[in-house]
Coordinates of C-alpha atoms and ligand atoms in Angstrom, one line a residue:
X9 CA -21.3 -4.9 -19.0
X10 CA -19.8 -5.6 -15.2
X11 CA -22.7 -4.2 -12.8
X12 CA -19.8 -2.0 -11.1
X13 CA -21.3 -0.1 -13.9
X14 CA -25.0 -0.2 -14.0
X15 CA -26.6 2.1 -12.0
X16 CA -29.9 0.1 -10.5
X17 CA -26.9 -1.9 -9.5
X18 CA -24.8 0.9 -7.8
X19 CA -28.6 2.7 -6.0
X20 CA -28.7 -1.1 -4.5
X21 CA -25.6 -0.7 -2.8
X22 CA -25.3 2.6 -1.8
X23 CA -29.2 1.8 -0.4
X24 CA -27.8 -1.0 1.4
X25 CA -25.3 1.0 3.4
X26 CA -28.0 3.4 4.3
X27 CA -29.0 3.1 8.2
X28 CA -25.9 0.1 8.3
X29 CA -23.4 0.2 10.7
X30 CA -20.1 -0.4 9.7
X31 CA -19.0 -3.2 12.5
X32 CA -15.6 -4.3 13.8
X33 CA -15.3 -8.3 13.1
X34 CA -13.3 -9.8 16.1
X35 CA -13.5 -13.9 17.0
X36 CA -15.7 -13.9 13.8
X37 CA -18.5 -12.1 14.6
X38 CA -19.5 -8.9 13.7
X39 CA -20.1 -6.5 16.6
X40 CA -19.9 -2.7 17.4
X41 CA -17.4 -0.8 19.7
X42 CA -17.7 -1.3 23.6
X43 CA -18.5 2.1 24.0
X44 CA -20.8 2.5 21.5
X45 CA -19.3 5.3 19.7
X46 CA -19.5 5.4 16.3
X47 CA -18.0 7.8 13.1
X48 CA -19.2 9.1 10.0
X49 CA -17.4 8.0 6.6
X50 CA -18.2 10.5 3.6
X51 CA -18.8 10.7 -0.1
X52 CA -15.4 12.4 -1.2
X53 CA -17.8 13.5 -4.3
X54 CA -20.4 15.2 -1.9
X55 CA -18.7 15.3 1.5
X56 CA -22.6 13.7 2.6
X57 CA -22.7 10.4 5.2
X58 CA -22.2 7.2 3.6
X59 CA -22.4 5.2 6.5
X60 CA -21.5 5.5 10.1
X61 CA -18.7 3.7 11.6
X62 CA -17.9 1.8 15.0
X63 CA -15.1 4.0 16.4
X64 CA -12.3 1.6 17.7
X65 CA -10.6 1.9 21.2
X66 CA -8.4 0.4 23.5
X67 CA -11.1 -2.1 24.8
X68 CA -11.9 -3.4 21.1
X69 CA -7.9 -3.6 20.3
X70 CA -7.7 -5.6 23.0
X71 CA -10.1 -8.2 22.2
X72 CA -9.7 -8.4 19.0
X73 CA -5.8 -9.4 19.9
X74 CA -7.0 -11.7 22.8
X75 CA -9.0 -13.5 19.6
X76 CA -5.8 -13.5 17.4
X77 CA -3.8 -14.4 20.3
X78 CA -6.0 -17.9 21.2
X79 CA -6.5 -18.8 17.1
X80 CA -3.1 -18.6 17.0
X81 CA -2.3 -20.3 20.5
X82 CA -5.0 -22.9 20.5
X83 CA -6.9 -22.9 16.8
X84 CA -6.5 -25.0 14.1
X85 CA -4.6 -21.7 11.5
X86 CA -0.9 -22.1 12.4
X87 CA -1.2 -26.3 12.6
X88 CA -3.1 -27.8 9.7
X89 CA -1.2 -28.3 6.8
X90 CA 0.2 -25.8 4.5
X91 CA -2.4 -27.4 1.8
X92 CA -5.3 -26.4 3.8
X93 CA -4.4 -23.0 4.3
X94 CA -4.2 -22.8 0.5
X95 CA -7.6 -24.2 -0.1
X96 CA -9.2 -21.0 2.2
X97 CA -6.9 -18.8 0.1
X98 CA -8.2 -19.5 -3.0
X99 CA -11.8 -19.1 -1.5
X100 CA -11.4 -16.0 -0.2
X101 CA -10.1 -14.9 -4.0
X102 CA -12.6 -16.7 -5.5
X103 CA -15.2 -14.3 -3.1
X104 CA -13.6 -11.2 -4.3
X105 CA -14.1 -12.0 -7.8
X106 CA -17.6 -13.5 -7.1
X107 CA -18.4 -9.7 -5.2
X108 CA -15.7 -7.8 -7.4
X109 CA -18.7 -5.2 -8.3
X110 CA -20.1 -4.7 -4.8
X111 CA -16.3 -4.3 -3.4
X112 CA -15.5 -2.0 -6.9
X113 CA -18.8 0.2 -6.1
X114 CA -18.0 0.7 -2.1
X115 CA -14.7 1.6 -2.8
X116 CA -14.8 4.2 -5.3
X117 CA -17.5 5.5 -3.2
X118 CA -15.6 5.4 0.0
X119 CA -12.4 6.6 -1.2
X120 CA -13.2 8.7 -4.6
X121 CA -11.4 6.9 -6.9
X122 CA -12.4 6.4 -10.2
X123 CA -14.2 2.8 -11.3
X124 CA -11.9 2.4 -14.5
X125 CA -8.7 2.1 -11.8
X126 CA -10.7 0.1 -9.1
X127 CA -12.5 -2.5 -11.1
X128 CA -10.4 -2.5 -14.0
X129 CA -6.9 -3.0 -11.8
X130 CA -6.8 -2.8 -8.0
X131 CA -10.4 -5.4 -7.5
X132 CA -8.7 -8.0 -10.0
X133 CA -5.3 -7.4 -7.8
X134 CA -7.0 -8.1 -4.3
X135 CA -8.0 -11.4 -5.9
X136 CA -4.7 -11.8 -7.7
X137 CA -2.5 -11.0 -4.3
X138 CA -4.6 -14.1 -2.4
X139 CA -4.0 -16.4 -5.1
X140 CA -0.6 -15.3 -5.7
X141 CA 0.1 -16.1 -1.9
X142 CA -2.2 -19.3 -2.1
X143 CA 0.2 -21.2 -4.3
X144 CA 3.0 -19.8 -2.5
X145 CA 1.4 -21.2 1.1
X146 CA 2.8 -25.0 1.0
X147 CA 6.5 -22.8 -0.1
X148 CA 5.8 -20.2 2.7
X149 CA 8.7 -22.3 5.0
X150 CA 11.3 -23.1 2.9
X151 CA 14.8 -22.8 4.6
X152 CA 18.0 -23.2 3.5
X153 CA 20.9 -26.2 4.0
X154 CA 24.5 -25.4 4.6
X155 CA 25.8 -28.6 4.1
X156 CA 29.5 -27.3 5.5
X157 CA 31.8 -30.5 5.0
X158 CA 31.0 -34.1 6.0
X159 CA 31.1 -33.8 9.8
X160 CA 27.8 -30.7 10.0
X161 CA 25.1 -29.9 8.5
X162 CA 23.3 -26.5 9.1
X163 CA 19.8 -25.9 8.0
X164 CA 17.0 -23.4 8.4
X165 CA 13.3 -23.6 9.0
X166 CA 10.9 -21.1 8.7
X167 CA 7.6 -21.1 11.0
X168 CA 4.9 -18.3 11.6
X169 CA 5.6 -15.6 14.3
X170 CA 2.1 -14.8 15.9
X171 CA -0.1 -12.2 15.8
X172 CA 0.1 -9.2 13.4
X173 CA -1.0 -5.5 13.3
X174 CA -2.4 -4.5 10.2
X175 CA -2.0 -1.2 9.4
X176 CA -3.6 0.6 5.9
X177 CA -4.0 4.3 4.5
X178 CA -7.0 5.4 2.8
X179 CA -5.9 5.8 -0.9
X180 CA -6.2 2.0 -2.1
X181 CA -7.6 0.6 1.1
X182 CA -8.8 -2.9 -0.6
X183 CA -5.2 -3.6 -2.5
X184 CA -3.4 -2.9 0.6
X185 CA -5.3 -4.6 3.0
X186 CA -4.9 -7.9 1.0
X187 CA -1.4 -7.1 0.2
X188 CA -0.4 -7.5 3.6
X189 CA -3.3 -10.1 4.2
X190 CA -2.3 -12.8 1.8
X191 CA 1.1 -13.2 2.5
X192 CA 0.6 -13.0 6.7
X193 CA -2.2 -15.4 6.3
X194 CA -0.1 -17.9 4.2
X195 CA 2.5 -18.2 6.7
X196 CA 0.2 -19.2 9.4
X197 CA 0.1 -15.7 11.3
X198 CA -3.5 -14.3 12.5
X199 CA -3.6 -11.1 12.8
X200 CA -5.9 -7.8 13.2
X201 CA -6.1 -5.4 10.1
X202 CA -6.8 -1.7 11.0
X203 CA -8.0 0.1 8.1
X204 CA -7.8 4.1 7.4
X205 CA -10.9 6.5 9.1
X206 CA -11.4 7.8 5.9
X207 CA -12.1 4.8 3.7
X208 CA -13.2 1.7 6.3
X209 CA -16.1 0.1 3.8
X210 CA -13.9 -2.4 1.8
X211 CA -12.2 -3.5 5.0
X212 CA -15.4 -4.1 5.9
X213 CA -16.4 -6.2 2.8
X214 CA -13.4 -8.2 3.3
X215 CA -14.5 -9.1 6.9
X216 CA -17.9 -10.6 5.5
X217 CA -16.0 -12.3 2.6
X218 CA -13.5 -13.8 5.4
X219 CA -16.7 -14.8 7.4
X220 CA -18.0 -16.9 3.7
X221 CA -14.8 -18.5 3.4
X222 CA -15.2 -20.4 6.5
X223 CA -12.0 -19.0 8.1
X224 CA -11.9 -20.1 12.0
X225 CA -12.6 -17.0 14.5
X226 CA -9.9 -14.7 15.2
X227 CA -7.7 -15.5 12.2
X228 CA -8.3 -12.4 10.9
X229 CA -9.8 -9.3 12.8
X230 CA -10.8 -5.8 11.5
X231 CA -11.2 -3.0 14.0
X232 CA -12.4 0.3 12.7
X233 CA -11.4 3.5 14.1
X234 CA -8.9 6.6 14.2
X235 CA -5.5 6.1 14.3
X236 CA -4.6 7.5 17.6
X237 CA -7.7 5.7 19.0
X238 CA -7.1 2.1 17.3
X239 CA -4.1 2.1 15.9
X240 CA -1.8 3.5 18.6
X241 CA -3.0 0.7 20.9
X242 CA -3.0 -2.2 18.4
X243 CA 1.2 -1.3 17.9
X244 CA 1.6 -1.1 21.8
X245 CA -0.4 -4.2 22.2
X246 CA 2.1 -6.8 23.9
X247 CA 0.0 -9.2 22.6
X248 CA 1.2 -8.2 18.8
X249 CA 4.7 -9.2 17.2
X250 CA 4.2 -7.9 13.7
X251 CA 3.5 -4.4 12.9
X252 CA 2.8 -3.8 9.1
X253 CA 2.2 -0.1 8.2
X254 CA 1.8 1.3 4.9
X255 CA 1.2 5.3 5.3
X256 CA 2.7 8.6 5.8
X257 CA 6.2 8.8 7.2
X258 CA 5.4 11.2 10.1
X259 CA 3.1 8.2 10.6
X260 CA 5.9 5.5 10.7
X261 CA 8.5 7.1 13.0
X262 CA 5.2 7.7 15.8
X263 CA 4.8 3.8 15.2
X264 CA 8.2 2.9 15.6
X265 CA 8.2 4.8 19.0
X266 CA 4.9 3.3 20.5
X267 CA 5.9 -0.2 19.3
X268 CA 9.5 0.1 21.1
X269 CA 8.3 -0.8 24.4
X270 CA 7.5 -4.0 23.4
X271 CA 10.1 -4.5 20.8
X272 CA 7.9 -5.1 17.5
X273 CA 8.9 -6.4 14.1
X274 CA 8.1 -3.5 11.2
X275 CA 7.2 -3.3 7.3
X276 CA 6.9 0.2 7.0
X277 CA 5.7 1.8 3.8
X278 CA 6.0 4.9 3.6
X279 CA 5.9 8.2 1.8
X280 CA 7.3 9.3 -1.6
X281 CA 8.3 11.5 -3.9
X282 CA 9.4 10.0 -7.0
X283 CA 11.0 11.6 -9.4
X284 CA 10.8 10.9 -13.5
X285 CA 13.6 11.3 -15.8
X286 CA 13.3 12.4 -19.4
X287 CA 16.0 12.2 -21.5
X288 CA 16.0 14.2 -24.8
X289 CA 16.8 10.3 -26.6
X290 CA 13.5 8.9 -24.5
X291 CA 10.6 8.0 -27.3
X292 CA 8.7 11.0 -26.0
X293 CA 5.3 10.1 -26.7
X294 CA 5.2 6.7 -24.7
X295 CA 7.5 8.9 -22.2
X296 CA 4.6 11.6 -22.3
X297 CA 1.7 8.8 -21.5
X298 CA 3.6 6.9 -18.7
X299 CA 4.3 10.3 -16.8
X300 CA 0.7 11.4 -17.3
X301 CA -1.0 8.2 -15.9
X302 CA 2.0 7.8 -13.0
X303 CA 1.3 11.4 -11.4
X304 CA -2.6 11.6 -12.4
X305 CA -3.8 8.2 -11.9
X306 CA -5.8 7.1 -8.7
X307 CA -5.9 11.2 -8.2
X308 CA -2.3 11.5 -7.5
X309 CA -2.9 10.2 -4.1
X310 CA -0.3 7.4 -4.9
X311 CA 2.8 6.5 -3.1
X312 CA 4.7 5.7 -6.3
X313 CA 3.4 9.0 -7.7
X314 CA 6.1 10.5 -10.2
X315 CA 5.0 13.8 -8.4
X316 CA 8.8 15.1 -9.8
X317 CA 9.1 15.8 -13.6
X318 CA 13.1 15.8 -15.0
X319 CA 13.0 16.9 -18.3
X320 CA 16.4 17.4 -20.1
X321 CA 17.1 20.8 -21.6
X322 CA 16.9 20.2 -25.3
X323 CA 13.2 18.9 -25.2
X324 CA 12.2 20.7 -21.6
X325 CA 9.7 23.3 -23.9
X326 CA 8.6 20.8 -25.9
X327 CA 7.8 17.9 -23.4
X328 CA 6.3 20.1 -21.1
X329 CA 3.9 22.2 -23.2
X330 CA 2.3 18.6 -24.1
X331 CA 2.2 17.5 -20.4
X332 CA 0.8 21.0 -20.0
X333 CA -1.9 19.9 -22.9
X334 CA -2.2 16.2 -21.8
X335 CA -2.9 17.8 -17.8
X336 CA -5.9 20.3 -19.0
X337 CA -7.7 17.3 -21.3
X338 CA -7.9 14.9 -18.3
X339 CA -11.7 14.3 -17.8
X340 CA -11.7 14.9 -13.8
X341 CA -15.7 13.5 -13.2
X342 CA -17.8 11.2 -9.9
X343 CA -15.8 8.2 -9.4
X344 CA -18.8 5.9 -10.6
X345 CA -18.7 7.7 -14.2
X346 CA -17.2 5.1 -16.4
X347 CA -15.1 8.1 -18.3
X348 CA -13.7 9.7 -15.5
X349 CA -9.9 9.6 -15.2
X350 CA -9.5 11.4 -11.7
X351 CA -11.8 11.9 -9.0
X352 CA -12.5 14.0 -5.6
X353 CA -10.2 14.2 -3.7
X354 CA -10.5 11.8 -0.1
X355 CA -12.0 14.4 2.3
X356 CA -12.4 18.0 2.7
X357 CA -9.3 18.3 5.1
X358 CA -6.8 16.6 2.6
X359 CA -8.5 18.7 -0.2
X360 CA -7.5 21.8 1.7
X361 CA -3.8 20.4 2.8
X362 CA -3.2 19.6 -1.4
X363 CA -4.2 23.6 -2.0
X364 CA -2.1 24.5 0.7
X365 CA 0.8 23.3 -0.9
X366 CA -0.6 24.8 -4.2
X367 CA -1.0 27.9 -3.1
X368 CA 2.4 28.1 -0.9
X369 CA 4.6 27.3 -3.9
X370 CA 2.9 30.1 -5.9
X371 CA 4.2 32.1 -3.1
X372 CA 7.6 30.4 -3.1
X373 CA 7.5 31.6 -7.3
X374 CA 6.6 28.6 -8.8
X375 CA 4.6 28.7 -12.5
X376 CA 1.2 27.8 -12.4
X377 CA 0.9 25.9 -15.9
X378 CA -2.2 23.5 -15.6
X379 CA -4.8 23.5 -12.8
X380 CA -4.1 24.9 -9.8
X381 CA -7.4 25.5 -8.5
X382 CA -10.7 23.5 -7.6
X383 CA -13.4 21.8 -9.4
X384 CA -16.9 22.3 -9.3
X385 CA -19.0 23.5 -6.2
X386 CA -19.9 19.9 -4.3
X387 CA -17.2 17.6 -3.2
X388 CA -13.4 17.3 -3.2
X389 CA -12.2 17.8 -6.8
X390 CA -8.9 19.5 -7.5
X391 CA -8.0 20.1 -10.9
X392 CA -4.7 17.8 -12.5
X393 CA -2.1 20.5 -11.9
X394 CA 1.5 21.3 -13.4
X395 CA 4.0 23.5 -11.4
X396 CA 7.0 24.6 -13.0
X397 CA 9.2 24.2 -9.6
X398 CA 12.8 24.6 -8.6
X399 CA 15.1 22.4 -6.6
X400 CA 14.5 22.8 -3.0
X401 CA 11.1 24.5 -2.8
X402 CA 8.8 22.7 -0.6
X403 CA 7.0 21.4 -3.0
X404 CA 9.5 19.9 -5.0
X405 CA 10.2 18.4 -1.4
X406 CA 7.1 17.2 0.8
X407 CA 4.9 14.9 -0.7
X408 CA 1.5 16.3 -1.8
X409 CA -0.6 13.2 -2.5
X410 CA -2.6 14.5 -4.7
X411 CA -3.0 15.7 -8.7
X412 CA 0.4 18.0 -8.8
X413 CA 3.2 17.3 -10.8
X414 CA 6.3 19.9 -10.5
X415 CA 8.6 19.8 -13.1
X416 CA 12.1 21.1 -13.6
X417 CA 14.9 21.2 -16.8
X418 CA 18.3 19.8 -16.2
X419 CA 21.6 19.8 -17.7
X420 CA 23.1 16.3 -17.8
X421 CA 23.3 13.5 -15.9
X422 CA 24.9 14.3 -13.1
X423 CA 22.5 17.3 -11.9
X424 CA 19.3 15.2 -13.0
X425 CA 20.6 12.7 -10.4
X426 CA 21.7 15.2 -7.5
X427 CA 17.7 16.8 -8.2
X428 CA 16.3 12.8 -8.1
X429 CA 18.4 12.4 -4.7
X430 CA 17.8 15.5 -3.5
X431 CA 15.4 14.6 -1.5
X432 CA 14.3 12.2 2.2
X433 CA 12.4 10.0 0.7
X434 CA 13.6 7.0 -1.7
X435 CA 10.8 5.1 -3.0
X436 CA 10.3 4.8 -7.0
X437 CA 11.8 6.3 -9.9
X438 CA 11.5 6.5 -13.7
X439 CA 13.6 7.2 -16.5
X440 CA 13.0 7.5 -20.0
X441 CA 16.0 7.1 -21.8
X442 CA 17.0 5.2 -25.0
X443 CA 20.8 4.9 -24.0
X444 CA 20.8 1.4 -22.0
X445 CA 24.0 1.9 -20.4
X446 CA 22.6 5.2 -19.1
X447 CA 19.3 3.7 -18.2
X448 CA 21.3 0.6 -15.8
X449 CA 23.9 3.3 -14.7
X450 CA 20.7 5.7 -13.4
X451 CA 19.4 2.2 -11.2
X452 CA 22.4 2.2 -9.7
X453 CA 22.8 5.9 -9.0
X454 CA 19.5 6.9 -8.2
X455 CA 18.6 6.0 -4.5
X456 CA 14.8 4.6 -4.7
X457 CA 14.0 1.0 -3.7
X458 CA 12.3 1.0 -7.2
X459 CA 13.2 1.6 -10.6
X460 CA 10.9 1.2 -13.9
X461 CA 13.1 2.1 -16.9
X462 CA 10.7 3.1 -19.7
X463 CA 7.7 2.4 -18.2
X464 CA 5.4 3.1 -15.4
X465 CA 4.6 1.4 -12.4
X466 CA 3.7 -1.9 -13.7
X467 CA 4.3 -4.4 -10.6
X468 CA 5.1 -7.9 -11.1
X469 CA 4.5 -9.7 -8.1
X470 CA 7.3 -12.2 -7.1
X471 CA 9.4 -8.7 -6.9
X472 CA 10.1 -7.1 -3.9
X473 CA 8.0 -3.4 -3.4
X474 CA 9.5 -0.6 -0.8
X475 CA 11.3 2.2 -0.1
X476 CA 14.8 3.4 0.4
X477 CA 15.8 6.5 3.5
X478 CA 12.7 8.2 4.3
X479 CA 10.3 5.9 2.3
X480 CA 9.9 2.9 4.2
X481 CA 12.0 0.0 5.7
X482 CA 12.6 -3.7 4.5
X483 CA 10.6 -5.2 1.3
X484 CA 6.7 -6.4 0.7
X485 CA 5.8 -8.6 -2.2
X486 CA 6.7 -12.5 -3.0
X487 CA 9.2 -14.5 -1.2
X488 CA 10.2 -11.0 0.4
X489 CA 6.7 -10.9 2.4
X490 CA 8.0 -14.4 4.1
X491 CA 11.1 -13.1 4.9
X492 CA 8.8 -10.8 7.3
X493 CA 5.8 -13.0 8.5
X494 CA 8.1 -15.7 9.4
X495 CA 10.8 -16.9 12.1
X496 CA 14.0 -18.4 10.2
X497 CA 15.0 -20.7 12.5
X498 CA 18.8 -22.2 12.5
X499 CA 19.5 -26.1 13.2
X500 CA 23.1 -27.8 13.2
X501 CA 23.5 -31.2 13.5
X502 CA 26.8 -33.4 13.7
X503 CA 27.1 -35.8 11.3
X504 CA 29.5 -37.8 13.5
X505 CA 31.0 -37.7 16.7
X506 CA 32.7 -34.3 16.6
X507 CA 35.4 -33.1 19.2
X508 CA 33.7 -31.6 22.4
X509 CA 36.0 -29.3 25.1
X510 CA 36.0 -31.3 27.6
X511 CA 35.9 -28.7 30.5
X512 CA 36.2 -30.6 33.9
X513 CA 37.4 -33.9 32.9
X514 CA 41.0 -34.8 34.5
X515 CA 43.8 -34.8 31.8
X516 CA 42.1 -32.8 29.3
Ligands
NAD4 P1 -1.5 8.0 7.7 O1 -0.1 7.7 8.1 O2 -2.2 9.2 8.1 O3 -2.5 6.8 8.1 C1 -2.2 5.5 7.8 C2 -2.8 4.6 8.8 O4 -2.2 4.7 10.1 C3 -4.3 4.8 9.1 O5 -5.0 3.6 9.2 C4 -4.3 5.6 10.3 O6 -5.5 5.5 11.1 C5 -3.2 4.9 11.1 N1 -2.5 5.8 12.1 C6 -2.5 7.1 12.2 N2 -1.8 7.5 13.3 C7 -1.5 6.3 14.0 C8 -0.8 6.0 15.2 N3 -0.4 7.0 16.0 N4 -0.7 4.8 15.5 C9 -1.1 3.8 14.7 N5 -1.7 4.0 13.6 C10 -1.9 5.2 13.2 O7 -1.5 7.9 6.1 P2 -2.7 8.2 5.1 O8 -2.9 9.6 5.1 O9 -3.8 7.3 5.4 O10 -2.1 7.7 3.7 C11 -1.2 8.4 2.9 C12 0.2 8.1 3.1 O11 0.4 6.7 2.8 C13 1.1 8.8 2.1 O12 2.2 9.2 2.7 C14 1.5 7.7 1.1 O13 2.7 7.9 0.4 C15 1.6 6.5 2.0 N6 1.5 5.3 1.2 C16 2.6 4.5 1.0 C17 2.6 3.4 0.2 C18 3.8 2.6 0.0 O14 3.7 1.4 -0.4 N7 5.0 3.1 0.3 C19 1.4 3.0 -0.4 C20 0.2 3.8 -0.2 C21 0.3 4.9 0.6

């Protein structure tokens, strides 16, 4: 058995955060905010203190940039060999497996989701995304030769930019914050990650892991703090090229406008609504399991979330009644229980914002066929929840982030896509079809940077991950994350002597 689920184990940790202070880590050392403030975190299954938290300012931003700024100025990260970089890669992986239970524990208990997901899939991933990017490192500058004809050749180069801002949300905190990591770090970039207020302890974790692996001070920086506090001034930080931002889309266009001043490079991604299409040919029972898991799984607070359900008019009833069956069966229980599927909720505020949206589409008419209502009297649990919707109600719009899946019959092809599109954002989409013209034909039509045709999200990492309109801009994930964290630079040389204007000479 892994110790993520032993509970002598688990009371160890949680005792351990007890009376800790959750430090920034800037220059490699672990120290608290200049003014001393500090911010609670909470058990999303108790709303209680886990831990108190240095709260991140202007003062902290800027030091923790001034360190990124010398280790990439004057340290050894952007100028030993590629090799090298690689070999502190693979440490740092080989840290997260060697603490994959004490990083599993604090962030189920941090963020409220559910052990199965975070030490079964997302703690394996944060070790998988650093070694993915380790044996990538030595590739990390490849360019390109244009060999034109025999008198030029063109080539490109590609070489780190500087210092990055790294920007996470709170609902996989530890995935996403190596994610963005990995690839920055491969490419010879330092940078300074700023995690989400509501879920700073794997950020944290990583910090101490960073501090094992030996990497030199500054490489890597974590300030805690609130996004208008630490995160505002770490994107209008001159001292910052890169600004990588995965969260809400509100979010994103605030960034964009703090970071214009000094002209910053963005990943952004964003928000989603993602629609699922169920054709009456689909094999409806694999259909019925990959829409279940893809709207319920990590609480439904998932970006890729199908939070849309399409279901074609001939098997609409049918498909829906077992969704409807599927939804109410879902063991909703404390993130550490090894059988729970979903868990609380974040935090009391988001809890409130996801009834909200319940409660408005009631009002707007919308059917009420699973859930729809709270769980239990202590923490943030909200019940997996099925809203029969229409087209153009605000639910069927705005992205919930939580366990609510509307769903809606259509016709034929046509409508199903105008519903998919129907919306700002563009960032995954299903369909479950057996028809494989139909299936291509529906990639092609449907705007989402993301397909998965008869399946759910199951990510494959060389691929490139992101958003189309509303849900994000340019592309995360293998070669694509390079294209980002470095400068292409373009060289020509002549391969002869090659006519030259000769501006100024007499008789030319
Ligand atoms: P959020 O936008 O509220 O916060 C994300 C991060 O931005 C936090 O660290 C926050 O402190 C920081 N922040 C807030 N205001 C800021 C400001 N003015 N300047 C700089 N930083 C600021 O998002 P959230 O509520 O933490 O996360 C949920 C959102 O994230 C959802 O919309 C979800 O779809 C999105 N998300 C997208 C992806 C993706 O890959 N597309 C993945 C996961 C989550």
């Amino acid at each position: 058995m892994k110790r993520a689920w032993d509970s002598r184990f688990i009371e160890e940790v949680q005792r351990r955060l007890e009376g800790t202070t959750i430090a920034h880590f800037i220059d490699g050392n672990f120290v608290e905010s200049v003014s001393g403030e500090t911010f609670e975190t909470l058990d999303p299954a108790t709303n209680r203190p886990l831990a108190r938290v240095a709260r991140g300012g202007e003062e902290d931003v800027d030091r923790a940039v001034r360190a990124a700024r010398r280790a990439f100025d004057e340290g050894p990260w952007p100028r030993m060999p590629a090799r090298e970089r690689r070999r502190y890669l693979e440490r740092v992986a080989e840290l997260i497996e060697k603490y994959a239970d004490e990083l599993a524990v604090l962030e189920c208990l941090d963020t409220g989701q559910v052990m199965r997901i975070i030490r079964g899939g997302q703690v394996p991933r944060a070790a998988a995304n650093f070694r993915f990017y380790a044996e990538k490192a030595e590739a990390a500058f490849d360019g390109r030769s244009f060999p034109v004809d025999d008198r030029f050749l063109y080539y490109t180069f590609r070489q780190p930019v500087g210092v990055a801002g790294l920007i996470t949300p709170w609902n996989t905190p530890l995935m996403l914050a190596t994610w963005k990591l990995a690839p920055c770090l491969a490419a010879g970039n330092t940078c300074v990650l700023k995690p989400a207020e509501w879920s700073p302890l794997s950020a944290w974790m990583l910090a101490r892991i960073f501090a094992e692996a030996e990497l030199p001070p500054g490489v890597v920086n974590v300030v805690q703090g609130y996004g208008e506090e630490a995160g505002a001034p770490l994107v209008a930080h001159p001292g910052v090229q890169l600004i990588s931002f995965t969260g809400e889309t509100t979010t994103g266009k605030i960034i964009m406008r703090t970071g214009a001043e000094t002209l910053k490079r963005y990943s952004f991604e964003l928000g989603g609504k993602s629609p699922a299409i169920v054709f009456a040919d689909a094999d409806l029972d694999r259909a019925l399991d990959g829409v279940i898991f893809q709207i319920f799984s990590l609480n439904g607070e998932r970006c890729t979330a199908n939070s849309r359900l399409l279901v074609e008019r001939p098997v609409y009833a049918e498909f829906v009644e077992r969704v409807v069956a599927r939804a109410r069966k879902i063991r909703v229980g404390h993130p550490l229980d090894p059988e729970a599927e979903v868990g609380p909720l974040i935090h009391p505020e988001h809890l409130t914002r996801v009834e909200a949206f319940v409660e408005e589409a009631k009002r707007e008419g919308a059917r009420v066929l699973a859930g729809g209502h709270r769980v239990g009297s202590e923490g943030n649990y909200y019940a997996p929840t099925v809203l029969e919707v229409r087209p153009g109600m605000r639910i069927e719009q705005e992205e919930v982030f939580g366990p609510v899946l509307g769903v809606m019959p259509f016709d034929d092809e046509d409508e199903a896509v105008r519903i998919a599109n129907g919306v700002r954002y563009g960032l995954a989409a299903y369909v479950w079809t057996r028809d494989v013209t139909r299936a291509h034909r529906l990639a092609r039509r449907i705007e989402a940077g993301m397909i998965w045709i008869n399946s759910h999200n199951v990510r494959h990492l060389p691929t490139p991950f992101g958003g189309m309109k509303e849900s994000g801009i340019g592309r995360e994930g293998g070669d694509y994350s390079f294209a980002f964290y470095t400068e292409e630079k373009s060289v020509m040389v002549p391969l002869g002597e090659h006519p030259i204007p000769r501006f100024g000479k007499e008789g030319s």
